[in-house]
PDB file of C-alpha atoms in Angstrom:
ATOM      1  CA  MET G   1     -82.782 -17.196 -14.975  1.00 50.00           C
ATOM      2  CA  LYS G   2     -80.706 -14.047 -15.529  1.00 51.00           C
ATOM      3  CA  MET G   3     -83.774 -11.916 -14.850  1.00 60.00           C
ATOM      4  CA  ARG G   4     -84.382 -13.552 -11.465  1.00 57.00           C
ATOM      5  CA  LEU G   5     -80.747 -13.277 -10.435  1.00 54.00           C
ATOM      6  CA  LYS G   6     -80.859  -9.592 -11.293  1.00 85.00           C
ATOM      7  CA  ILE G   7     -83.980  -9.020  -9.203  1.00 90.00           C
ATOM      8  CA  LYS G   8     -82.207 -10.515  -6.206  1.00 91.00           C
ATOM      9  CA  LYS G   9     -79.893  -7.509  -6.220  1.00 93.00           C
ATOM     10  CA  LEU G  10     -82.777  -5.436  -4.862  1.00 96.00           C
ATOM     11  CA  LYS G  11     -83.235  -7.607  -1.767  1.00 97.00           C
ATOM     12  CA  ASN G  12     -82.821  -5.444   1.374  1.00 98.00           C
ATOM     13  CA  ALA G  13     -81.312  -2.607  -0.674  1.00 98.00           C
ATOM     14  CA  GLU G  14     -83.106  -0.119   1.621  1.00 98.00           C
ATOM     15  CA  LYS G  15     -83.126  -2.197   4.796  1.00 98.00           C
ATOM     16  CA  GLY G  16     -84.499  -0.367   7.821  1.00 98.00           C
ATOM     17  CA  LYS G  17     -85.367   2.801   5.901  1.00 98.00           C
ATOM     18  CA  ARG G  18     -88.566   4.763   5.327  1.00 98.00           C
ATOM     19  CA  VAL G  19     -90.076   4.514   1.858  1.00 98.00           C
ATOM     20  CA  PHE G  20     -92.710   6.721   0.219  1.00 98.00           C
ATOM     21  CA  ILE G  21     -95.070   5.307  -2.412  1.00 98.00           C
ATOM     22  CA  LEU G  22     -96.392   7.936  -4.821  1.00 98.00           C
ATOM     23  CA  GLY G  23     -99.863   7.319  -6.211  1.00 97.00           C
ATOM     24  CA  ASN G  24    -101.657   9.335  -8.866  1.00 95.00           C
ATOM     25  CA  GLY G  25    -104.705  10.581  -6.945  1.00 94.00           C
ATOM     26  CA  PRO G  26    -105.310  14.353  -6.695  1.00 95.00           C
ATOM     27  CA  SER G  27    -104.637  14.415  -2.937  1.00 96.00           C
ATOM     28  CA  ILE G  28    -100.923  14.051  -3.596  1.00 97.00           C
ATOM     29  CA  LEU G  29    -100.836  17.713  -4.662  1.00 96.00           C
ATOM     30  CA  LYS G  30    -101.932  18.754  -1.160  1.00 96.00           C
ATOM     31  CA  HIS G  31     -98.495  17.820   0.172  1.00 97.00           C
ATOM     32  CA  ASP G  32     -95.242  19.752  -0.116  1.00 97.00           C
ATOM     33  CA  LEU G  33     -93.429  17.077  -2.077  1.00 98.00           C
ATOM     34  CA  SER G  34     -90.198  19.074  -2.071  1.00 98.00           C
ATOM     35  CA  LYS G  35     -89.704  17.450   1.338  1.00 98.00           C
ATOM     36  CA  LEU G  36     -89.123  14.164  -0.480  1.00 98.00           C
ATOM     37  CA  LYS G  37     -85.796  15.356  -1.883  1.00 96.00           C
ATOM     38  CA  ASN G  38     -83.794  13.219   0.541  1.00 96.00           C
ATOM     39  CA  GLU G  39     -86.343  10.431   0.878  1.00 98.00           C
ATOM     40  CA  ILE G  40     -86.603   7.058  -0.856  1.00 98.00           C
ATOM     41  CA  CYS G  41     -89.535   7.194  -3.248  1.00 98.00           C
ATOM     42  CA  ILE G  42     -91.253   4.487  -5.251  1.00 98.00           C
ATOM     43  CA  GLY G  43     -93.219   6.162  -8.001  1.00 98.00           C
ATOM     44  CA  MET G  44     -95.795   4.717 -10.333  1.00 97.00           C
ATOM     45  CA  ASN G  45     -97.416   5.585 -13.623  1.00 95.00           C
ATOM     46  CA  ALA G  46     -97.626   9.406 -13.938  1.00 95.00           C
ATOM     47  CA  SER G  47     -95.722  10.257 -10.740  1.00 97.00           C
ATOM     48  CA  THR G  48     -92.786  11.183 -12.979  1.00 97.00           C
ATOM     49  CA  LEU G  49     -94.586  14.475 -13.673  1.00 96.00           C
ATOM     50  CA  LEU G  50     -94.070  15.513 -10.048  1.00 97.00           C
ATOM     51  CA  GLU G  51     -90.277  15.363 -10.062  1.00 96.00           C
ATOM     52  CA  GLU G  52     -89.414  18.578 -11.884  1.00 92.00           C
ATOM     53  CA  LYS G  53     -92.090  20.629 -10.116  1.00 93.00           C
ATOM     54  CA  TYR G  54     -90.994  19.592  -6.624  1.00 97.00           C
ATOM     55  CA  GLY G  55     -87.286  19.010  -7.191  1.00 96.00           C
ATOM     56  CA  PHE G  56     -86.916  15.372  -6.197  1.00 97.00           C
ATOM     57  CA  THR G  57     -86.018  12.158  -8.008  1.00 97.00           C
ATOM     58  CA  GLN G  58     -87.784   8.841  -7.651  1.00 98.00           C
ATOM     59  CA  LYS G  59     -85.253   6.179  -6.759  1.00 98.00           C
ATOM     60  CA  TYR G  60     -87.672   3.471  -7.893  1.00 98.00           C
ATOM     61  CA  TYR G  61     -90.515   3.494 -10.400  1.00 98.00           C
ATOM     62  CA  THR G  62     -93.187   0.852 -10.988  1.00 98.00           C
ATOM     63  CA  VAL G  63     -95.614   0.072 -13.803  1.00 97.00           C
ATOM     64  CA  SER G  64     -98.029  -2.817 -14.165  1.00 96.00           C
ATOM     65  CA  ASP G  65    -100.509  -1.067 -16.461  1.00 91.00           C
ATOM     66  CA  ALA G  66     -99.785  -1.648 -20.155  1.00 92.00           C
ATOM     67  CA  ARG G  67    -101.412   1.680 -21.007  1.00 89.00           C
ATOM     68  CA  PHE G  68     -98.312   3.477 -19.723  1.00 92.00           C
ATOM     69  CA  LEU G  69     -96.235   1.889 -22.449  1.00 94.00           C
ATOM     70  CA  ASN G  70     -98.881   1.803 -25.181  1.00 92.00           C
ATOM     71  CA  HIS G  71    -100.464   5.241 -24.747  1.00 88.00           C
ATOM     72  CA  PRO G  72     -98.593   7.895 -26.796  1.00 84.00           C
ATOM     73  CA  GLU G  73     -98.971  10.587 -24.110  1.00 84.00           C
ATOM     74  CA  LYS G  74     -98.039   8.344 -21.187  1.00 91.00           C
ATOM     75  CA  ARG G  75     -95.188   6.295 -22.597  1.00 95.00           C
ATOM     76  CA  ALA G  76     -92.627   9.041 -21.958  1.00 94.00           C
ATOM     77  CA  MET G  77     -93.558   9.108 -18.258  1.00 95.00           C
ATOM     78  CA  ALA G  78     -92.442   5.489 -17.959  1.00 95.00           C
ATOM     79  CA  THR G  79     -89.378   5.835 -20.165  1.00 95.00           C
ATOM     80  CA  THR G  80     -87.573   8.948 -21.388  1.00 95.00           C
ATOM     81  CA  MET G  81     -88.822  11.374 -18.720  1.00 95.00           C
ATOM     82  CA  LEU G  82     -87.329   9.290 -15.921  1.00 96.00           C
ATOM     83  CA  SER G  83     -83.865   9.941 -14.547  1.00 96.00           C
ATOM     84  CA  PRO G  84     -81.283   7.467 -15.914  1.00 94.00           C
ATOM     85  CA  ASP G  85     -80.564   6.605 -12.279  1.00 95.00           C
ATOM     86  CA  THR G  86     -84.146   5.624 -11.483  1.00 97.00           C
ATOM     87  CA  ILE G  87     -84.619   1.885 -11.007  1.00 97.00           C
ATOM     88  CA  ARG G  88     -87.628   0.671 -12.984  1.00 97.00           C
ATOM     89  CA  VAL G  89     -89.625  -2.362 -11.806  1.00 97.00           C
ATOM     90  CA  LEU G  90     -92.227  -3.497 -14.318  1.00 96.00           C
ATOM     91  CA  ARG G  91     -94.666  -6.316 -14.777  1.00 96.00           C
ATOM     92  CA  SER G  92     -92.815  -8.919 -16.836  1.00 95.00           C
ATOM     93  CA  ASP G  93     -95.272  -9.117 -19.723  1.00 94.00           C
ATOM     94  CA  LEU G  94     -94.613  -5.446 -20.518  1.00 95.00           C
ATOM     95  CA  ASP G  95     -91.089  -6.183 -21.710  1.00 93.00           C
ATOM     96  CA  LEU G  96     -92.051  -6.559 -25.375  1.00 91.00           C
ATOM     97  CA  ASN G  97     -93.391  -2.996 -25.518  1.00 92.00           C
ATOM     98  CA  ASP G  98     -90.680  -1.426 -23.399  1.00 94.00           C
ATOM     99  CA  ASP G  99     -88.088   1.065 -24.639  1.00 93.00           C
ATOM    100  CA  SER G 100     -85.001  -0.956 -25.579  1.00 91.00           C
ATOM    101  CA  ALA G 101     -82.686   2.026 -25.081  1.00 90.00           C
ATOM    102  CA  ILE G 102     -83.953   2.517 -21.525  1.00 92.00           C
ATOM    103  CA  VAL G 103     -83.642  -1.196 -20.783  1.00 89.00           C
ATOM    104  CA  ALA G 104     -80.051  -1.133 -22.054  1.00 88.00           C
ATOM    105  CA  ASN G 105     -79.241   1.224 -19.181  1.00 85.00           C
ATOM    106  CA  LYS G 106     -79.483  -1.872 -16.936  1.00 88.00           C
ATOM    107  CA  ASN G 107     -81.774  -0.236 -14.399  1.00 93.00           C
ATOM    108  CA  THR G 108     -84.916  -2.133 -15.422  1.00 95.00           C
ATOM    109  CA  TYR G 109     -86.258  -5.194 -13.623  1.00 95.00           C
ATOM    110  CA  TYR G 110     -89.218  -7.320 -14.691  1.00 95.00           C
ATOM    111  CA  VAL G 111     -91.338  -9.182 -12.148  1.00 96.00           C
ATOM    112  CA  ASN G 112     -93.684 -12.042 -12.933  1.00 95.00           C
ATOM    113  CA  PRO G 113     -97.355 -11.584 -11.994  1.00 97.00           C
ATOM    114  CA  LEU G 114     -98.791 -14.347  -9.828  1.00 97.00           C
ATOM    115  CA  SER G 115    -102.468 -14.448  -8.848  1.00 97.00           C
ATOM    116  CA  ARG G 116    -104.673 -11.398  -8.329  1.00 97.00           C
ATOM    117  CA  ASP G 117    -105.102 -11.623  -4.555  1.00 98.00           C
ATOM    118  CA  GLY G 118    -102.317 -12.112  -2.056  1.00 98.00           C
ATOM    119  CA  PHE G 119     -98.945 -10.759  -0.999  1.00 98.00           C
ATOM    120  CA  SER G 120     -95.528 -11.993  -2.080  1.00 98.00           C
ATOM    121  CA  TYR G 121     -92.744 -11.784   0.482  1.00 98.00           C
ATOM    122  CA  ASN G 122     -90.202 -12.664  -2.190  1.00 97.00           C
ATOM    123  CA  LEU G 123     -90.291 -10.529  -5.323  1.00 96.00           C
ATOM    124  CA  ASN G 124     -87.926 -12.998  -6.935  1.00 94.00           C
ATOM    125  CA  ASN G 125     -90.872 -15.401  -7.125  1.00 95.00           C
ATOM    126  CA  GLY G 126     -93.247 -12.777  -8.513  1.00 96.00           C
ATOM    127  CA  TYR G 127     -95.946 -10.504  -7.114  1.00 98.00           C
ATOM    128  CA  HIS G 128     -99.725 -10.463  -6.625  1.00 98.00           C
ATOM    129  CA  TYR G 129    -101.158  -7.697  -8.740  1.00 97.00           C
ATOM    130  CA  GLY G 130    -104.393  -6.835  -6.902  1.00 96.00           C
ATOM    131  CA  CYS G 131    -105.640  -4.804  -9.895  1.00 94.00           C
ATOM    132  CA  THR G 132    -103.448  -1.835  -8.940  1.00 95.00           C
ATOM    133  CA  THR G 133     -99.814  -0.845  -9.392  1.00 97.00           C
ATOM    134  CA  THR G 134     -99.836   0.112  -5.708  1.00 98.00           C
ATOM    135  CA  MET G 135     -99.592  -3.603  -4.927  1.00 98.00           C
ATOM    136  CA  LEU G 136     -96.397  -3.932  -6.956  1.00 98.00           C
ATOM    137  CA  ALA G 137     -94.990  -0.898  -5.126  1.00 98.00           C
ATOM    138  CA  LEU G 138     -95.909  -2.336  -1.708  1.00 98.00           C
ATOM    139  CA  GLN G 139     -94.334  -5.708  -2.411  1.00 98.00           C
ATOM    140  CA  LEU G 140     -91.263  -3.948  -3.785  1.00 98.00           C
ATOM    141  CA  ALA G 141     -91.001  -1.832  -0.616  1.00 98.00           C
ATOM    142  CA  HIS G 142     -91.079  -4.993   1.491  1.00 98.00           C
ATOM    143  CA  TYR G 143     -88.475  -6.677  -0.716  1.00 98.00           C
ATOM    144  CA  LEU G 144     -86.238  -3.626  -0.371  1.00 98.00           C
ATOM    145  CA  GLY G 145     -86.366  -4.055   3.403  1.00 98.00           C
ATOM    146  CA  ALA G 146     -88.348  -0.912   4.269  1.00 98.00           C
ATOM    147  CA  SER G 147     -89.195  -0.467   7.943  1.00 98.00           C
ATOM    148  CA  GLU G 148     -91.915   2.122   7.295  1.00 98.00           C
ATOM    149  CA  ILE G 149     -94.069   2.709   4.212  1.00 98.00           C
ATOM    150  CA  VAL G 150     -95.912   5.976   3.586  1.00 98.00           C
ATOM    151  CA  ILE G 151     -98.568   5.860   0.859  1.00 98.00           C
ATOM    152  CA  LEU G 152     -99.362   9.189  -0.809  1.00 98.00           C
ATOM    153  CA  GLY G 153    -101.999   9.909  -3.434  1.00 97.00           C
ATOM    154  CA  VAL G 154    -103.691   6.504  -3.429  1.00 97.00           C
ATOM    155  CA  ASP G 155    -107.215   7.904  -3.155  1.00 95.00           C
ATOM    156  CA  LEU G 156    -109.076   5.183  -5.100  1.00 93.00           C
ATOM    157  CA  ASN G 157    -111.893   7.614  -5.821  1.00 88.00           C
ATOM    158  CA  TYR G 158    -112.366   7.405  -9.574  1.00 79.00           C
ATOM    159  CA  TYR G 159    -115.816   8.963  -9.664  1.00 74.00           C
ATOM    160  CA  GLY G 160    -115.096  12.633  -9.009  1.00 64.00           C
ATOM    161  CA  GLU G 161    -114.419  15.294 -11.596  1.00 62.00           C
ATOM    162  CA  THR G 162    -110.697  14.720 -11.163  1.00 75.00           C
ATOM    163  CA  ALA G 163    -109.698  11.126 -10.522  1.00 81.00           C
ATOM    164  CA  ARG G 164    -105.978  11.788 -10.989  1.00 87.00           C
ATOM    165  CA  PHE G 165    -103.631  14.658 -10.217  1.00 86.00           C
ATOM    166  CA  TYR G 166    -102.836  15.180 -13.901  1.00 84.00           C
ATOM    167  CA  SER G 167    -105.088  15.993 -16.837  1.00 79.00           C
ATOM    168  CA  GLU G 168    -105.717  13.556 -19.676  1.00 71.00           C
ATOM    169  CA  SER G 169    -106.805  14.446 -23.185  1.00 67.00           C
ATOM    170  CA  ASN G 170    -108.266  10.962 -23.483  1.00 63.00           C
ATOM    171  CA  ALA G 171    -109.197   9.987 -19.939  1.00 60.00           C
ATOM    172  CA  GLN G 172    -109.162   6.344 -18.918  1.00 59.00           C
ATOM    173  CA  LEU G 173    -112.435   4.701 -18.030  1.00 54.00           C
ATOM    174  CA  GLU G 174    -113.526   4.611 -14.402  1.00 55.00           C
ATOM    175  CA  ASP G 175    -111.901   1.773 -12.530  1.00 61.00           C
ATOM    176  CA  SER G 176    -114.318  -1.055 -11.746  1.00 68.00           C
ATOM    177  CA  LYS G 177    -111.985  -2.909  -9.382  1.00 89.00           C
ATOM    178  CA  ILE G 178    -111.999  -0.564  -6.383  1.00 93.00           C
ATOM    179  CA  GLY G 179    -113.191  -3.275  -4.002  1.00 94.00           C
ATOM    180  CA  VAL G 180    -110.399  -5.598  -5.122  1.00 96.00           C
ATOM    181  CA  GLN G 181    -107.846  -2.822  -4.734  1.00 96.00           C
ATOM    182  CA  ILE G 182    -108.988  -1.874  -1.231  1.00 97.00           C
ATOM    183  CA  PHE G 183    -109.061  -5.502  -0.104  1.00 97.00           C
ATOM    184  CA  ASN G 184    -105.547  -6.221  -1.337  1.00 98.00           C
ATOM    185  CA  ILE G 185    -103.935  -3.014  -0.079  1.00 98.00           C
ATOM    186  CA  ALA G 186    -105.554  -3.403   3.359  1.00 98.00           C
ATOM    187  CA  ASP G 187    -104.519  -7.055   3.451  1.00 98.00           C
ATOM    188  CA  ALA G 188    -100.973  -6.082   2.472  1.00 98.00           C
ATOM    189  CA  ALA G 189    -100.852  -3.518   5.284  1.00 98.00           C
ATOM    190  CA  ASN G 190    -101.907  -6.204   7.775  1.00 98.00           C
ATOM    191  CA  LYS G 191     -99.265  -8.609   6.508  1.00 98.00           C
ATOM    192  CA  LEU G 192     -96.623  -5.899   6.665  1.00 98.00           C
ATOM    193  CA  ALA G 193     -97.669  -5.047  10.222  1.00 98.00           C
ATOM    194  CA  ALA G 194     -97.109  -8.689  11.148  1.00 98.00           C
ATOM    195  CA  CYS G 195     -93.539  -8.163   9.917  1.00 97.00           C
ATOM    196  CA  SER G 196     -93.231  -5.035  12.123  1.00 98.00           C
ATOM    197  CA  ILE G 197     -93.434  -2.741   9.087  1.00 98.00           C
ATOM    198  CA  ARG G 198     -95.640   0.323   9.598  1.00 97.00           C
ATOM    199  CA  THR G 199     -97.791   1.252   6.607  1.00 98.00           C
ATOM    200  CA  PHE G 200    -100.012   4.319   6.556  1.00 97.00           C
ATOM    201  CA  ILE G 201    -101.621   6.990   4.393  1.00 98.00           C
ATOM    202  CA  CYS G 202    -101.729  10.792   4.690  1.00 98.00           C
ATOM    203  CA  ASN G 203    -105.182  11.487   3.264  1.00 96.00           C
ATOM    204  CA  GLN G 204    -108.247  11.014   5.434  1.00 96.00           C
ATOM    205  CA  SER G 205    -110.483  11.209   2.349  1.00 94.00           C
ATOM    206  CA  SER G 206    -108.884   8.173   0.718  1.00 96.00           C
ATOM    207  CA  PHE G 207    -111.107   5.133   0.346  1.00 95.00           C
ATOM    208  CA  LEU G 208    -108.345   3.367   2.295  1.00 97.00           C
ATOM    209  CA  ALA G 209    -108.942   5.536   5.380  1.00 97.00           C
ATOM    210  CA  PRO G 210    -111.220   3.033   7.178  1.00 97.00           C
ATOM    211  CA  TYR G 211    -108.528   0.366   6.880  1.00 97.00           C
ATOM    212  CA  LEU G 212    -105.135   2.059   7.171  1.00 98.00           C
ATOM    213  CA  ARG G 213    -103.772   4.414   9.764  1.00 97.00           C
ATOM    214  CA  CYS G 214    -103.620   8.051   8.641  1.00 98.00           C
ATOM    215  CA  GLU G 215    -100.875  10.444   9.734  1.00 97.00           C
ATOM    216  CA  ASP G 216    -100.104  14.088   9.018  1.00 97.00           C
ATOM    217  CA  PHE G 217     -97.627  14.439   6.160  1.00 98.00           C
ATOM    218  CA  ASP G 218     -95.800  17.481   7.536  1.00 97.00           C
ATOM    219  CA  GLY G 219     -95.509  15.814  10.924  1.00 96.00           C
ATOM    220  CA  LEU G 220     -93.372  13.094   9.369  1.00 97.00           C
ATOM    221  CA  PHE G 221     -90.550  15.584   8.943  1.00 96.00           C
ATOM    222  CA  CYS G 222     -90.518  17.033  12.450  1.00 88.00           C
ATOM    223  CA  SER G 223     -87.350  16.072  14.290  1.00 70.00           C
TER     224      SER G 223
END
């Protein structure tokens, strides 16, 4: 019960604001991410590596993949490398492997996974995982009250020479759930649109391009 009451504190915390979701695809490096310094960012997985290089801090950070707490090289990205001020939102069954010292900072929230397909309008009840952490980030953005959601680096192309923007000494296997991911993200964008929340990408080469509107990243910062 305490966990759910705590999650409620996030409801409409960013009401009416623009939110950027930071994926791990290589296209994210094509953008000047230093422009995110004064923006609200929801990171995921290895996006922590981008903060020092581009001089911004993720206000929120999501993980639903157990490998980012179990993998010796990746664990730090989800724990000690994050700013103490970053609000972590994790899949609830990851709590046993989480860093107790980080959790003690009281900036960590755990969310219960529901079914694979779908969209939860109330994060307090849980979230639909859609085989991608992007779905947790999207449902979090809605729960925060975002009026516009910009998705960066969610390429969903795992078959090229570089599937992610960072190098891995022991690369993960190719993702076999691309169809499930595309279906759920596109469905989420449609549901968000019905709530008058604009959701779009900034990479025309993303496998999401046929389903989501694409806009120029630099153009987002023109007054």
